[in-house]
Amino acid sequence: MKNKPKIQTNKRAIKRNEYFINTAEQLKPQLLQTTVRPDNLAVVSADRLAIHGWRAMAVSPAEELGGGDYGKGDQFILDFGTHLVGYVSMYIKPIGSPPDAPLRLRLTFGEMPVEMAEPFSEYNGWISSSWLQEETIYIDMMPGQVELPRRYSFRYLKFDILDTSPKYRVAFDEVTCRTVTSADSSRVKPLIHEDQMMCEIDKVSMKTLQNCMQDVFEDGPKRDRRLWLGDLRLQALSDYETFQNYDLVKRCLYLFAGLPDAKGQVAANLFTAPEYIADDTYFFDYSLLFVSTLYDYYFAANDRGTLSDLWPTAYRQIELALDRLDERDIVQDDDSWYSFIDWHEKLNKQASSQAILIYAMKQAVKLAEVLESGKRQCLNKRLQEISSAAIAHLWDKEKGFFVSGQEKQISWASQIWMGLAEVLPPAENRRLMQRLLSEKPAIGLTTPYMHHYLVEALILVGEKEKAISHIKGYWGEMMKDGADAFWEAYDPNDKAFSPYGSQLINSYCHAWSCTPAYFIRKYRL
Ligand code: RAM
């Protein structure tokens, strides 16, 4: 089993802001619903299962199962044709004698074929197996309608008839899913694009976002079903170009601002039920991304009231981040997960964290200008000092890369964030990104989250064509590997990659991978 990373999880006192929480509560969305029926039965082909070296599954021919009845030990799989988030119901009827014993039925939901093929009993990742979507139910009365109470995120649904009785079998009618989302498709402008692949990527990105848009922007509707700040930032960017649900972004911003710790730091993620609760995880980078999310929101929605309300929270994140600097004005490093950055086991996070601080401070300066805040000057002064410190201590002129940590690690993430922070003059910044693509340092990227920032950096330095080919090479490749919605983790060179030690638990519809739609639409790629 893979080791659990050292994420700091200290329970902290929370300083609730009731006005912010009430504001968020009033912005709670009405969910839109549709009813979907499965396309067909048992169509998961062994080819698709083989893609990631997944164990092929014996699948009975569709005709044998269609409209049939089932007894002890039978199994079949329904394919709903695309990724869905919602509530499943079905009508079950007995065939034969009156049922003299309950039906015992196991239902297994899968976003990807791997979840149909690999037994959950073999799962040995380090996060809870309770995220695996499985349900054993007992039905005492038949015929009758069965409504499953939990919300599921899935495309495939496997039925295992564990037991009926020797005297009766069962048949299933009207298996349906009532989907839920707070994304209104009618608000999306059609995309006119000559390149079919880009159109497809755009569509899959929107589905990803739509299925993560619930009461809040969830990171993944299968797992963790929570509001994470780093994910929110990217979802919001895509939302402005597509569903334009500004209120949902506003709600999430107020929620984070409503539940800071006693010092004012916003949490890395929040739970929203049974009440709003800040998780006991705090990341240096995610807290700073509160500033970026507010910045993006203000310029997208032009909502000055929200900016004025939330500016003190944003500014506080910078003050707290500055406290982590050493006497050289460099982020103090240690081997804990003080910053997230990416799910790469060996990644050192110092240079990226320094860059994110600079990046967020630049945005804070612009917000201070809008608000005519007196903080502008001191922000600017510290910004100069911290940027100079980055060049003096983290820039290796000879190698042409930023280095990070004691070992002076050269990673993709450090270059990307320093590129985005525009620490180097524009021409040099562009050369940095070109060098990154040609020299390909060993410490690579593992999630669409960091691939997003790579594409953003390429666009920033004027490498639009390279950005396009990266989107096609990465998200396009994921589509070729069977993505109906984009995934939480994907490494084209290691397709079995999972941060958690098992692909079974990966989320296959994940917030932070929804940004190609933002790139394609915003930058007309
Ligand atoms: C995982 C989730 C989430 C992300 C955190 C850091 O638990 O995938 O999306 O923001 O990691």
XYZ file of C-alpha atoms and ligand atoms in Angstrom:
536
model
C 0.000 0.000 0.000
C 1.171 3.503 -0.829
C 2.084 5.758 2.110
C -0.253 8.480 3.155
C 1.325 11.919 2.541
C 2.039 14.074 5.581
C -0.861 16.464 5.182
C -1.150 18.751 8.205
C -4.520 18.231 9.793
C -4.644 20.240 12.969
C -8.043 20.971 14.353
C -8.193 24.741 14.636
C -10.654 27.081 16.286
C -13.014 28.580 13.713
C -14.128 32.189 13.709
C -17.515 32.071 12.014
C -18.802 35.108 10.209
C -22.582 34.734 10.343
C -23.246 37.473 7.809
C -21.039 35.731 5.231
C -22.606 32.354 5.951
C -26.118 33.746 5.662
C -25.220 35.437 2.397
C -23.949 32.094 1.104
C -27.045 30.305 2.342
C -29.290 32.664 0.406
C -27.399 31.850 -2.755
C -28.037 28.115 -2.452
C -29.054 26.953 -5.930
C -32.135 25.069 -7.066
C -30.942 21.881 -8.710
C -32.066 21.135 -12.262
C -33.248 17.595 -12.902
C -33.673 15.272 -15.887
C -34.546 11.605 -16.164
C -32.197 9.286 -18.025
C -32.583 5.646 -19.002
C -29.764 3.276 -19.877
C -28.830 2.850 -23.534
C -28.276 -0.842 -23.456
C -27.227 -3.825 -21.438
C -23.817 -5.323 -20.851
C -21.880 -3.437 -23.474
C -18.604 -2.940 -21.683
C -16.149 -4.371 -24.146
C -12.962 -6.114 -23.229
C -11.054 -3.576 -25.433
C -12.018 -0.719 -23.189
C -11.097 -2.661 -20.126
C -7.734 -3.480 -21.601
C -6.778 0.174 -22.065
C -5.208 0.562 -18.677
C -4.232 -3.030 -18.316
C -7.500 -3.591 -16.539
C -8.564 -7.125 -16.116
C -10.976 -8.082 -18.866
C -14.409 -9.053 -17.676
C -16.627 -11.763 -19.002
C -19.646 -10.055 -20.479
C -22.682 -11.923 -21.643
C -24.128 -10.924 -24.991
C -26.702 -8.151 -24.717
C -29.520 -10.181 -26.313
C -29.282 -12.839 -23.650
C -29.882 -10.282 -20.920
C -32.350 -7.882 -22.493
C -35.758 -8.241 -20.876
C -34.647 -11.439 -19.156
C -35.122 -12.657 -15.643
C -32.415 -13.503 -13.175
C -31.731 -15.887 -10.350
C -29.018 -16.485 -7.763
C -25.515 -15.830 -9.093
C -26.561 -13.902 -12.228
C -24.886 -10.654 -13.137
C -25.367 -7.956 -15.763
C -24.198 -4.424 -16.408
C -26.175 -1.462 -17.660
C -24.469 1.274 -19.640
C -26.198 4.637 -19.298
C -24.232 5.903 -22.297
C -22.529 8.799 -20.570
C -21.411 10.040 -17.170
C -24.306 10.929 -14.835
C -24.794 12.275 -11.337
C -28.100 11.534 -9.685
C -30.540 9.198 -8.000
C -31.393 5.750 -9.335
C -34.704 3.989 -9.162
C -36.116 0.817 -10.676
C -39.149 -1.401 -10.716
C -38.503 -4.995 -9.630
C -40.918 -7.818 -10.268
C -40.833 -11.475 -9.284
C -41.154 -14.184 -11.931
C -42.436 -17.636 -10.944
C -43.951 -18.475 -7.545
C -44.789 -15.684 -5.074
C -41.490 -14.570 -3.513
C -41.011 -16.704 -0.400
C -37.775 -14.955 0.594
C -36.379 -11.427 0.172
C -34.257 -10.524 -2.824
C -30.624 -9.807 -1.958
C -29.120 -7.598 -4.611
C -25.714 -5.943 -4.954
C -25.495 -2.821 -7.074
C -22.100 -1.513 -8.113
C -21.767 1.908 -9.719
C -18.804 2.829 -11.866
C -17.672 5.961 -13.624
C -15.221 3.811 -15.576
C -15.126 0.163 -16.658
C -12.335 -0.514 -14.169
C -14.904 -0.221 -11.381
C -16.977 -2.919 -13.043
C -14.011 -5.191 -13.653
C -11.939 -5.081 -10.469
C -13.529 -6.476 -7.304
C -13.753 -3.771 -4.645
C -12.661 -6.346 -2.094
C -9.154 -6.111 -3.598
C -8.892 -2.362 -3.007
C -5.866 -1.459 -0.886
C -5.404 2.289 -1.356
C -4.785 4.629 1.586
C -8.055 6.562 1.467
C -11.308 5.089 2.616
C -12.829 2.230 0.660
C -16.238 3.643 1.606
C -15.968 5.929 -1.435
C -16.322 2.878 -3.663
C -19.878 3.029 -4.894
C -21.560 -0.174 -3.909
C -24.814 -1.043 -2.245
C -26.272 -4.357 -1.027
C -30.008 -4.132 -0.653
C -32.717 -6.465 0.577
C -36.117 -6.217 -1.042
C -38.929 -7.683 1.029
C -41.864 -6.762 -1.123
C -42.249 -7.386 -4.826
C -43.373 -6.234 -7.273
C -42.467 -2.705 -6.311
C -40.564 0.459 -6.977
C -37.115 0.811 -5.406
C -35.569 4.248 -4.935
C -31.932 4.334 -3.862
C -31.428 7.097 -1.307
C -27.794 7.941 -2.086
C -26.617 10.096 -4.961
C -24.316 8.274 -7.366
C -21.776 9.357 -9.951
C -21.565 6.786 -12.697
C -22.041 5.577 -16.224
C -22.128 1.835 -15.555
C -24.330 -0.046 -13.127
C -23.629 -3.671 -12.298
C -26.352 -5.918 -10.888
C -25.334 -8.980 -8.891
C -28.298 -11.106 -7.952
C -26.958 -12.537 -4.694
C -30.062 -14.514 -3.857
C -33.730 -14.930 -4.674
C -35.051 -18.388 -3.732
C -35.411 -21.661 -5.602
C -39.040 -20.684 -6.257
C -38.751 -17.316 -7.971
C -36.526 -15.162 -10.203
C -36.594 -11.390 -10.749
C -36.917 -8.986 -13.667
C -36.026 -5.294 -13.726
C -38.075 -2.614 -15.420
C -37.632 1.096 -15.825
C -34.173 1.523 -14.377
C -33.750 5.299 -14.438
C -31.510 8.004 -13.109
C -32.803 11.405 -12.026
C -29.797 13.617 -12.677
C -29.076 16.754 -10.676
C -26.926 19.812 -11.344
C -26.898 23.546 -10.755
C -25.453 24.177 -14.232
C -27.994 25.445 -16.723
C -27.001 24.264 -20.207
C -29.310 26.754 -21.866
C -26.910 29.523 -20.827
C -24.011 28.054 -22.826
C -23.214 29.697 -26.144
C -22.694 27.187 -28.959
C -19.058 26.755 -29.891
C -18.306 27.335 -33.558
C -14.956 25.690 -34.186
C -13.425 24.079 -37.254
C -11.486 21.523 -35.296
C -13.695 18.578 -34.366
C -11.336 17.415 -31.660
C -11.457 20.779 -29.906
C -15.276 20.668 -30.067
C -15.253 17.249 -28.434
C -12.798 18.350 -25.753
C -14.974 21.391 -25.064
C -18.048 19.169 -24.674
C -16.381 16.744 -22.290
C -14.998 19.647 -20.226
C -18.473 21.099 -19.882
C -19.945 17.781 -18.848
C -17.206 17.509 -16.218
C -18.048 20.936 -14.852
C -21.796 20.417 -15.062
C -21.667 17.168 -13.100
C -19.502 18.768 -10.406
C -21.857 21.745 -10.060
C -24.220 20.877 -7.242
C -25.068 22.857 -4.083
C -21.504 24.081 -4.327
C -18.728 23.401 -6.817
C -17.763 19.887 -5.755
C -14.313 18.555 -6.553
C -15.728 15.242 -7.716
C -19.283 13.938 -7.465
C -17.952 10.468 -6.631
C -15.187 11.652 -4.274
C -14.627 13.865 -2.211
C -17.958 15.612 -2.934
C -16.585 18.705 -1.209
C -15.739 22.282 -1.924
C -11.967 22.590 -2.405
C -10.434 25.995 -2.995
C -7.929 24.987 -5.673
C -10.651 23.224 -7.623
C -13.121 26.075 -7.149
C -10.707 28.520 -8.728
C -10.545 26.511 -11.950
C -14.237 25.624 -12.015
C -15.120 29.282 -11.671
C -12.923 30.182 -14.644
C -14.675 27.607 -16.818
C -18.077 28.566 -15.481
C -17.676 32.204 -16.574
C -17.121 31.027 -20.161
C -19.934 28.464 -20.143
C -22.817 28.185 -17.640
C -22.222 31.634 -16.134
C -23.532 30.722 -12.713
C -21.815 33.666 -10.999
C -23.952 33.230 -7.900
C -22.585 29.765 -7.266
C -19.032 31.121 -7.285
C -20.102 33.967 -5.026
C -21.736 31.502 -2.632
C -18.553 29.438 -2.409
C -16.383 32.495 -1.821
C -18.634 33.651 1.020
C -18.543 30.159 2.521
C -14.758 30.103 2.644
C -14.701 33.628 4.055
C -17.369 32.669 6.600
C -15.312 29.879 8.201
C -11.701 30.994 8.663
C -9.550 29.865 11.576
C -8.912 32.168 14.531
C -6.033 33.852 12.675
C -8.119 34.389 9.572
C -6.747 31.648 7.306
C -9.314 30.050 5.015
C -9.397 26.249 4.974
C -8.359 24.164 1.983
C -11.848 22.671 1.776
C -15.289 22.782 3.337
C -18.034 20.315 4.111
C -21.518 21.613 3.467
C -23.692 19.082 5.285
C -25.192 18.635 7.826
C -23.891 22.171 8.310
C -21.079 24.248 6.897
C -17.820 22.976 8.381
C -14.239 23.946 7.579
C -12.044 20.877 7.187
C -8.922 20.742 9.336
C -6.607 20.889 6.311
C -4.830 24.140 5.437
C -2.611 24.665 2.411
C -0.397 27.690 1.827
C -1.184 27.685 -1.915
C -4.922 27.031 -1.665
C -5.422 29.851 0.856
C -3.669 32.223 -1.548
C -5.894 31.030 -4.365
C -8.752 32.660 -2.468
C -7.230 35.936 -3.676
C -7.082 34.649 -7.267
C -10.659 33.356 -7.144
C -11.921 36.684 -5.848
C -9.860 38.511 -8.474
C -11.260 36.401 -11.324
C -14.776 36.726 -9.924
C -14.616 40.487 -9.654
C -13.406 40.918 -13.234
C -15.957 38.401 -14.570
C -19.019 39.542 -12.593
C -18.110 43.181 -11.931
C -19.567 42.759 -8.447
C -17.999 45.456 -6.324
C -20.118 44.684 -3.243
C -18.687 41.188 -2.997
C -15.190 42.492 -3.594
C -15.532 45.000 -0.731
C -16.961 42.359 1.595
C -14.304 39.769 0.875
C -11.223 41.914 0.357
C -10.191 41.775 4.046
C -10.263 37.960 3.883
C -8.190 37.983 0.706
C -5.668 40.420 2.114
C -5.371 38.364 5.291
C -4.309 35.300 3.274
C -1.370 37.312 1.977
C -0.391 38.580 5.411
C -0.420 35.027 6.748
C 1.579 33.730 3.794
C 4.175 36.458 4.361
C 4.630 35.130 7.884
C 6.042 31.942 6.398
C 8.978 33.732 4.745
C 12.476 33.366 6.180
C 14.953 36.217 6.636
C 15.825 36.043 2.917
C 12.147 36.500 1.984
C 11.901 32.909 0.767
C 9.091 30.509 1.734
C 10.295 28.251 4.554
C 10.347 24.697 3.372
C 9.815 21.440 5.222
C 8.782 17.963 4.251
C 5.133 18.342 5.261
C 2.357 19.112 2.839
C 2.204 22.790 3.737
C 1.258 23.446 0.102
C -0.581 21.153 -2.266
C 0.760 22.112 -5.759
C 0.379 18.623 -7.290
C 0.095 14.951 -6.403
C 3.721 14.145 -7.129
C 5.392 12.189 -4.356
C 8.831 13.701 -4.874
C 7.827 17.263 -5.666
C 9.462 19.961 -3.548
C 6.984 22.779 -3.055
C 9.125 25.736 -2.046
C 9.630 27.472 -5.413
C 6.034 26.920 -6.507
C 4.777 28.294 -3.199
C 6.985 31.370 -3.509
C 5.671 31.887 -7.041
C 2.035 31.517 -6.001
C 2.589 34.145 -3.323
C 3.966 36.538 -5.948
C 1.146 35.658 -8.361
C -1.547 36.287 -5.740
C 0.100 39.508 -4.561
C 0.048 40.886 -8.097
C -3.667 40.226 -8.238
C -4.121 41.750 -4.785
C -2.383 44.928 -5.977
C -4.921 45.206 -8.809
C -7.818 44.661 -6.416
C -6.368 47.255 -4.051
C -6.293 49.679 -6.998
C -9.973 49.025 -7.729
C -10.849 49.579 -4.088
C -8.440 52.496 -3.731
C -7.135 50.696 -0.697
C -4.206 52.065 1.256
C -2.722 48.547 1.268
C -1.572 48.973 -2.320
C 1.753 50.599 -1.551
C 2.909 48.167 1.063
C 1.793 45.254 -1.116
C 3.822 46.642 -3.977
C 6.886 47.125 -1.836
C 6.807 43.579 -0.462
C 6.123 42.249 -3.939
C 9.344 43.784 -5.243
C 11.311 42.347 -2.330
C 9.900 38.876 -2.647
C 10.329 38.762 -6.408
C 13.963 39.888 -6.067
C 14.483 37.209 -3.415
C 13.113 34.590 -5.817
C 15.662 35.610 -8.437
C 18.510 35.857 -5.927
C 17.914 32.509 -4.205
C 15.826 30.271 -6.447
C 16.939 31.150 -9.979
C 19.815 29.083 -11.337
C 21.095 31.190 -14.197
C 23.422 28.541 -15.548
C 20.812 25.841 -15.715
C 18.141 28.308 -16.802
C 15.645 26.908 -14.290
C 14.208 27.772 -10.905
C 15.348 25.429 -8.155
C 13.414 24.374 -5.104
C 14.275 23.161 -1.607
C 17.566 22.085 -0.103
C 18.268 19.652 -2.884
C 17.690 22.406 -5.448
C 15.158 20.315 -7.249
C 14.177 21.286 -10.789
C 10.561 20.444 -11.466
C 7.947 21.325 -14.037
C 5.692 22.789 -11.355
C 8.320 25.286 -10.133
C 8.932 26.608 -13.665
C 5.221 26.831 -14.458
C 4.348 28.790 -11.333
C 7.375 31.070 -11.675
C 6.342 31.584 -15.293
C 2.840 32.552 -14.216
C 4.215 34.824 -11.509
C 6.198 36.632 -14.246
C 9.268 36.934 -12.125
C 11.522 37.081 -15.193
C 11.221 39.742 -17.912
C 8.799 38.676 -20.702
C 11.359 37.432 -23.252
C 13.203 35.385 -20.638
C 9.932 34.070 -19.269
C 9.062 32.799 -22.717
C 12.451 31.139 -23.069
C 11.917 29.509 -19.675
C 8.709 27.884 -20.876
C 10.322 26.820 -24.159
C 13.253 25.320 -22.262
C 10.841 23.492 -19.987
C 9.121 21.855 -22.945
C 12.371 20.894 -24.629
C 14.411 19.756 -21.620
C 11.519 18.068 -19.782
C 12.825 17.866 -16.196
C 12.278 14.532 -14.481
C 9.843 15.761 -11.810
C 6.760 15.990 -14.013
C 3.075 16.739 -13.629
C 0.500 14.224 -12.468
C -2.855 15.963 -12.504
C -4.995 18.002 -14.898
C -4.761 20.688 -12.213
C -1.080 21.296 -12.963
C -1.580 20.718 -16.671
C -4.085 23.570 -16.519
C -1.424 25.884 -15.166
C 1.057 24.722 -17.804
C -1.391 25.666 -20.560
C -2.121 28.988 -18.837
C 1.607 29.737 -18.674
C 2.108 28.856 -22.359
C -0.678 31.239 -23.337
C 0.745 33.944 -21.094
C 4.161 33.816 -22.806
C 2.576 33.844 -26.266
C 2.960 30.149 -27.122
C -0.634 29.645 -28.230
C 0.122 26.826 -30.679
C 1.998 24.887 -28.016
C -0.944 25.418 -25.665
C -3.314 23.977 -28.258
C -1.151 20.971 -28.899
C -0.803 20.378 -25.179
C -4.561 20.426 -24.689
C -4.984 17.958 -27.528
C -2.115 15.782 -26.351
C -3.287 15.612 -22.753
C -7.065 15.991 -22.540
C -7.438 14.573 -26.083
C -5.473 11.500 -25.040
C -7.688 11.098 -21.971
C -10.688 11.101 -24.282
C -9.079 8.410 -26.433
C -8.653 6.402 -23.241
C -12.386 6.522 -22.685
C -13.113 9.718 -20.729
C -16.777 10.766 -20.848
C -15.853 13.344 -18.259
C -12.280 14.380 -17.451
C -10.378 12.723 -14.641
C -8.765 13.682 -11.381
C -5.407 12.171 -12.210
C -3.911 11.254 -15.546
C -0.365 10.620 -16.574
C -0.185 9.536 -20.239
C 3.139 7.826 -19.468
C 1.805 5.917 -16.507
C -1.824 5.249 -17.195
C -2.322 3.316 -13.988
C -1.314 6.347 -11.898
C -3.335 7.025 -8.780
C -2.294 9.323 -5.912
C -4.088 6.938 -3.569
C -2.537 3.627 -4.486
C -5.462 2.309 -6.562
C -7.215 3.429 -9.706
C -10.482 2.179 -8.264
C -10.756 5.163 -5.962
C -9.758 7.830 -8.506
C -12.452 10.299 -9.407
C -13.285 10.107 -13.119
C -15.247 13.335 -13.253
C -13.110 15.866 -11.512
C -13.457 19.594 -11.088
C -9.943 20.673 -11.814
C -9.839 18.988 -15.186
C -12.703 21.012 -16.654
C -10.700 23.949 -17.972
C -10.159 23.177 -21.673
C -13.589 24.787 -22.251
C -12.257 27.917 -20.553
C -9.110 27.971 -22.700
C -10.893 27.226 -25.959
C -13.593 29.842 -25.401
C -11.692 32.574 -23.587
C -8.568 32.535 -25.770
C -10.305 31.352 -28.939
C -7.873 28.463 -29.293
C -7.862 15.655 -3.552
C -9.009 16.101 -4.348
C -9.182 17.604 -4.503
C -7.914 18.352 -4.321
C -7.161 17.885 -3.135
C -5.897 18.640 -2.849
O -8.303 15.166 -2.341
O -8.822 15.503 -5.570
O -9.695 17.874 -5.759
O -8.133 19.723 -4.307
O -6.827 16.563 -3.359
